[in-house]
Amino acid sequence: VDDYAGSSATTGVVTVGGSVTGHLEVLGDSDWFAADLVAGTRYIVSLSGRDGGAGTLLDPLLQMRDSAGNLLREDDDSGVGSGSELSFVATTTGRYYFAASGYDGAYTGTYRLSLTTPPPDDYAGSTATTGQLAVGGTVSGRLEVAADQDWFAIDLEAGKTYSFTLSGLDGGGGSLDDPWLRLLDANGTRLAFDDDGGTGTDSLLTFTAT
């Protein structure tokens, strides 16, 4: 018996801060869950199966739909392993639907769907940031959502060479899988960048101030 309908007639509901579980019983099955969201608020919705330890579904596919059931966006592998995750800001207040299925309709199994709001951004990704870094010092931060950037201001002296490291999981500096470091001038224009010059996927950048 199908647990949830694959349409706006579904009885499935997910609330902010909560999660629901379900079962894709046959190939091509899709389970929809209704959620009431508020315009201007950022949300994160995750669909986890076997890789996330949340069920047996091998390759979850997550879709976000409007109140009429029209597809707004979808994600396949942005979560843990083959799990799916969407980070977005609601554009209107009202009813949305999140659809859980297997990629290309080719998988069955159990899953968990979670809906949360991320913690507040610790540092702005612009010259308006409150983040400060001193020569010889360190600072820590958190990237709360996908595509987040944290900027830190520092005063450098012309003719001197500086080394900057950005450490995440590989360097024991945090949980970030693949840090990417950029050095910008006072206007926010990029001067230099590094991706994997440090330990593992950590970043290491050496720069002589002009």
CSV table of C-alpha atoms in Angstrom, one decimal:
chain,number,residue,atom,x,y,z
A,1,VAL,CA,0.0,0.0,0.0
A,2,ASP,CA,1.4,3.4,-0.9
A,3,ASP,CA,2.1,5.4,2.2
A,4,TYR,CA,1.9,8.9,0.7
A,5,ALA,CA,0.5,10.2,-2.6
A,6,GLY,CA,2.7,11.7,-5.3
A,7,SER,CA,0.5,14.7,-5.7
A,8,SER,CA,-1.0,17.7,-3.8
A,9,ALA,CA,-3.6,15.2,-2.5
A,10,THR,CA,-1.0,13.8,-0.1
A,11,THR,CA,-1.6,13.4,3.6
A,12,GLY,CA,2.1,13.8,4.2
A,13,VAL,CA,3.2,16.9,6.2
A,14,VAL,CA,6.7,18.1,7.3
A,15,THR,CA,7.0,20.9,9.8
A,16,VAL,CA,10.0,23.3,10.2
A,17,GLY,CA,12.4,21.7,12.6
A,18,GLY,CA,11.0,18.3,12.1
A,19,SER,CA,11.4,15.2,9.9
A,20,VAL,CA,9.3,12.5,8.4
A,21,THR,CA,10.0,8.9,7.2
A,22,GLY,CA,8.5,7.1,4.3
A,23,HIS,CA,8.8,4.2,1.9
A,24,LEU,CA,9.1,4.1,-1.9
A,25,GLU,CA,7.3,0.8,-2.4
A,26,VAL,CA,7.6,0.4,-6.2
A,27,LEU,CA,9.8,1.7,-9.0
A,28,GLY,CA,8.7,5.2,-10.0
A,29,ASP,CA,7.0,5.9,-6.7
A,30,SER,CA,7.1,9.5,-5.4
A,31,ASP,CA,6.0,10.7,-1.9
A,32,TRP,CA,4.9,14.3,-1.5
A,33,PHE,CA,5.0,16.3,1.8
A,34,ALA,CA,3.3,19.6,2.4
A,35,ALA,CA,5.1,22.4,4.3
A,36,ASP,CA,4.0,25.9,5.1
A,37,LEU,CA,6.8,28.4,4.7
A,38,VAL,CA,7.4,32.1,5.3
A,39,ALA,CA,8.7,34.5,2.6
A,40,GLY,CA,12.2,35.8,3.2
A,41,THR,CA,13.2,32.9,5.5
A,42,ARG,CA,16.0,30.5,4.5
A,43,TYR,CA,15.3,26.8,4.8
A,44,ILE,CA,17.3,23.6,4.3
A,45,VAL,CA,15.5,20.4,3.3
A,46,SER,CA,17.3,17.1,3.3
A,47,LEU,CA,16.4,13.7,1.9
A,48,SER,CA,18.5,10.9,3.3
A,49,GLY,CA,18.6,7.2,2.5
A,50,ARG,CA,21.2,4.5,3.0
A,51,ASP,CA,24.3,6.8,2.8
A,52,GLY,CA,22.9,9.1,5.5
A,53,GLY,CA,22.0,6.2,7.8
A,54,ALA,CA,18.3,7.1,7.5
A,55,GLY,CA,16.9,4.2,5.5
A,56,THR,CA,17.5,1.8,2.6
A,57,LEU,CA,17.0,4.1,-0.4
A,58,LEU,CA,20.2,4.0,-2.5
A,59,ASP,CA,19.9,7.3,-4.5
A,60,PRO,CA,17.3,9.8,-3.3
A,61,LEU,CA,16.0,12.5,-5.6
A,62,LEU,CA,14.4,15.6,-3.9
A,63,GLN,CA,12.1,18.0,-5.6
A,64,MET,CA,10.6,21.3,-4.4
A,65,ARG,CA,7.2,22.3,-5.8
A,66,ASP,CA,4.8,25.3,-5.4
A,67,SER,CA,1.3,25.2,-4.1
A,68,ALA,CA,0.0,24.2,-7.5
A,69,GLY,CA,2.5,21.4,-7.8
A,70,ASN,CA,4.8,23.0,-10.3
A,71,LEU,CA,8.4,22.1,-10.1
A,72,LEU,CA,10.6,24.9,-8.6
A,73,ARG,CA,13.9,23.1,-8.2
A,74,GLU,CA,15.4,19.7,-7.5
A,75,ASP,CA,18.6,18.1,-6.2
A,76,ASP,CA,20.2,14.7,-6.6
A,77,ASP,CA,23.5,14.4,-4.7
A,78,SER,CA,24.2,17.5,-2.6
A,79,GLY,CA,23.5,15.8,0.7
A,80,VAL,CA,25.5,13.1,2.6
A,81,GLY,CA,26.8,10.6,0.0
A,82,SER,CA,24.1,10.2,-2.6
A,83,GLY,CA,21.6,12.0,-0.4
A,84,SER,CA,19.8,15.2,-1.6
A,85,GLU,CA,19.7,18.6,0.0
A,86,LEU,CA,18.2,22.0,-1.0
A,87,SER,CA,19.0,25.4,0.6
A,88,PHE,CA,16.7,28.2,-0.4
A,89,VAL,CA,14.9,31.4,0.6
A,90,ALA,CA,11.1,31.2,0.3
A,91,THR,CA,9.9,33.8,-2.1
A,92,THR,CA,6.2,33.7,-1.0
A,93,THR,CA,4.4,32.8,2.2
A,94,GLY,CA,2.2,29.7,1.9
A,95,ARG,CA,2.1,26.0,1.0
A,96,TYR,CA,5.0,24.2,-0.7
A,97,TYR,CA,5.5,20.5,-1.4
A,98,PHE,CA,8.7,18.4,-1.2
A,99,ALA,CA,8.7,15.2,-3.2
A,100,ALA,CA,10.8,12.2,-2.3
A,101,SER,CA,11.7,9.7,-5.0
A,102,GLY,CA,14.5,7.6,-6.3
A,103,TYR,CA,16.8,9.0,-9.0
A,104,ASP,CA,15.2,8.3,-12.5
A,105,GLY,CA,12.5,6.3,-10.7
A,106,ALA,CA,14.9,3.4,-10.5
A,107,TYR,CA,15.1,2.8,-6.8
A,108,THR,CA,12.8,1.7,-3.9
A,109,GLY,CA,13.4,1.8,-0.2
A,110,THR,CA,13.0,3.8,3.0
A,111,TYR,CA,14.1,7.4,3.6
A,112,ARG,CA,13.9,10.4,6.0
A,113,LEU,CA,13.0,13.9,4.9
A,114,SER,CA,14.0,16.8,7.2
A,115,LEU,CA,13.2,20.5,7.1
A,116,THR,CA,15.2,23.1,9.1
A,117,THR,CA,16.2,26.7,9.2
A,118,PRO,CA,20.0,27.3,9.4
A,119,PRO,CA,21.7,29.1,12.2
A,120,PRO,CA,22.3,32.9,11.6
A,121,ASP,CA,25.2,33.8,9.4
A,122,ASP,CA,28.2,34.5,11.5
A,123,TYR,CA,30.1,36.7,9.0
A,124,ALA,CA,29.0,38.5,5.9
A,125,GLY,CA,30.4,37.6,2.6
A,126,SER,CA,31.2,41.2,1.6
A,127,THR,CA,33.2,44.2,2.8
A,128,ALA,CA,30.4,44.8,5.3
A,129,THR,CA,31.7,41.9,7.4
A,130,THR,CA,32.5,42.2,11.1
A,131,GLY,CA,35.2,39.6,10.8
A,132,GLN,CA,38.7,40.7,11.7
A,133,LEU,CA,42.0,38.8,11.3
A,134,ALA,CA,45.3,40.0,12.8
A,135,VAL,CA,48.7,39.1,11.5
A,136,GLY,CA,49.9,36.1,13.5
A,137,GLY,CA,46.4,35.3,14.7
A,138,THR,CA,43.6,32.9,13.8
A,139,VAL,CA,39.9,33.1,13.5
A,140,SER,CA,37.2,30.4,13.1
A,141,GLY,CA,33.8,30.4,11.5
A,142,ARG,CA,31.0,28.4,10.0
A,143,LEU,CA,29.6,28.1,6.5
A,144,GLU,CA,25.9,27.6,7.4
A,145,VAL,CA,24.5,27.0,4.0
A,146,ALA,CA,25.7,26.1,0.5
A,147,ALA,CA,27.4,29.0,-1.3
A,148,ASP,CA,28.0,30.8,1.9
A,149,GLN,CA,31.1,33.0,2.2
A,150,ASP,CA,32.8,34.5,5.3
A,151,TRP,CA,35.0,37.5,4.8
A,152,PHE,CA,37.7,38.7,7.2
A,153,ALA,CA,39.4,42.1,7.1
A,154,ILE,CA,43.1,42.4,7.7
A,155,ASP,CA,45.7,45.2,7.4
A,156,LEU,CA,48.9,44.4,5.5
A,157,GLU,CA,52.1,46.3,5.0
A,158,ALA,CA,53.5,46.9,1.5
A,159,GLY,CA,56.6,44.8,0.6
A,160,LYS,CA,56.0,42.1,3.3
A,161,THR,CA,55.1,38.5,2.4
A,162,TYR,CA,52.2,36.8,4.2
A,163,SER,CA,51.0,33.2,4.3
A,164,PHE,CA,47.3,32.4,4.9
A,165,THR,CA,45.9,28.9,5.6
A,166,LEU,CA,42.3,27.9,5.5
A,167,SER,CA,41.9,24.6,7.4
A,168,GLY,CA,38.8,22.3,7.4
A,169,LEU,CA,38.4,18.6,7.8
A,170,ASP,CA,41.8,17.4,6.4
A,171,GLY,CA,43.9,19.8,8.5
A,172,GLY,CA,41.9,19.3,11.7
A,173,GLY,CA,40.6,22.8,11.7
A,174,GLY,CA,36.9,22.0,11.4
A,175,SER,CA,34.3,20.0,9.4
A,176,LEU,CA,34.5,21.7,6.0
A,177,ASP,CA,35.3,19.2,3.4
A,178,ASP,CA,37.0,21.3,0.7
A,179,PRO,CA,38.0,24.9,1.7
A,180,TRP,CA,38.6,27.5,-0.9
A,181,LEU,CA,40.5,30.7,0.0
A,182,ARG,CA,40.5,34.0,-1.8
A,183,LEU,CA,42.5,37.2,-1.1
A,184,LEU,CA,40.6,40.4,-2.0
A,185,ASP,CA,41.6,44.1,-2.0
A,186,ALA,CA,39.8,46.8,-0.1
A,187,ASN,CA,37.1,47.0,-2.9
A,188,GLY,CA,36.5,43.3,-2.9
A,189,THR,CA,38.4,42.6,-6.1
A,190,ARG,CA,40.2,39.2,-6.1
A,191,LEU,CA,44.0,39.4,-6.0
A,192,ALA,CA,44.8,35.7,-5.5
A,193,PHE,CA,43.2,32.4,-4.6
A,194,ASP,CA,44.1,28.8,-3.6
A,195,ASP,CA,42.1,25.6,-3.5
A,196,ASP,CA,44.2,22.6,-2.4
A,197,GLY,CA,47.7,24.0,-1.6
A,198,GLY,CA,47.5,23.0,2.1
A,199,THR,CA,47.0,19.8,3.9
A,200,GLY,CA,44.8,17.5,1.8
A,201,THR,CA,42.1,19.7,0.5
A,202,ASP,CA,43.0,22.7,2.7
A,203,SER,CA,44.1,26.0,1.2
A,204,LEU,CA,47.4,27.7,1.5
A,205,LEU,CA,48.1,31.1,0.0
A,206,THR,CA,51.3,33.2,0.0
A,207,PHE,CA,51.2,36.8,-1.0
A,208,THR,CA,53.5,39.8,-1.1
A,209,ALA,CA,51.5,43.0,-0.4
A,210,THR,CA,52.0,45.8,-3.0
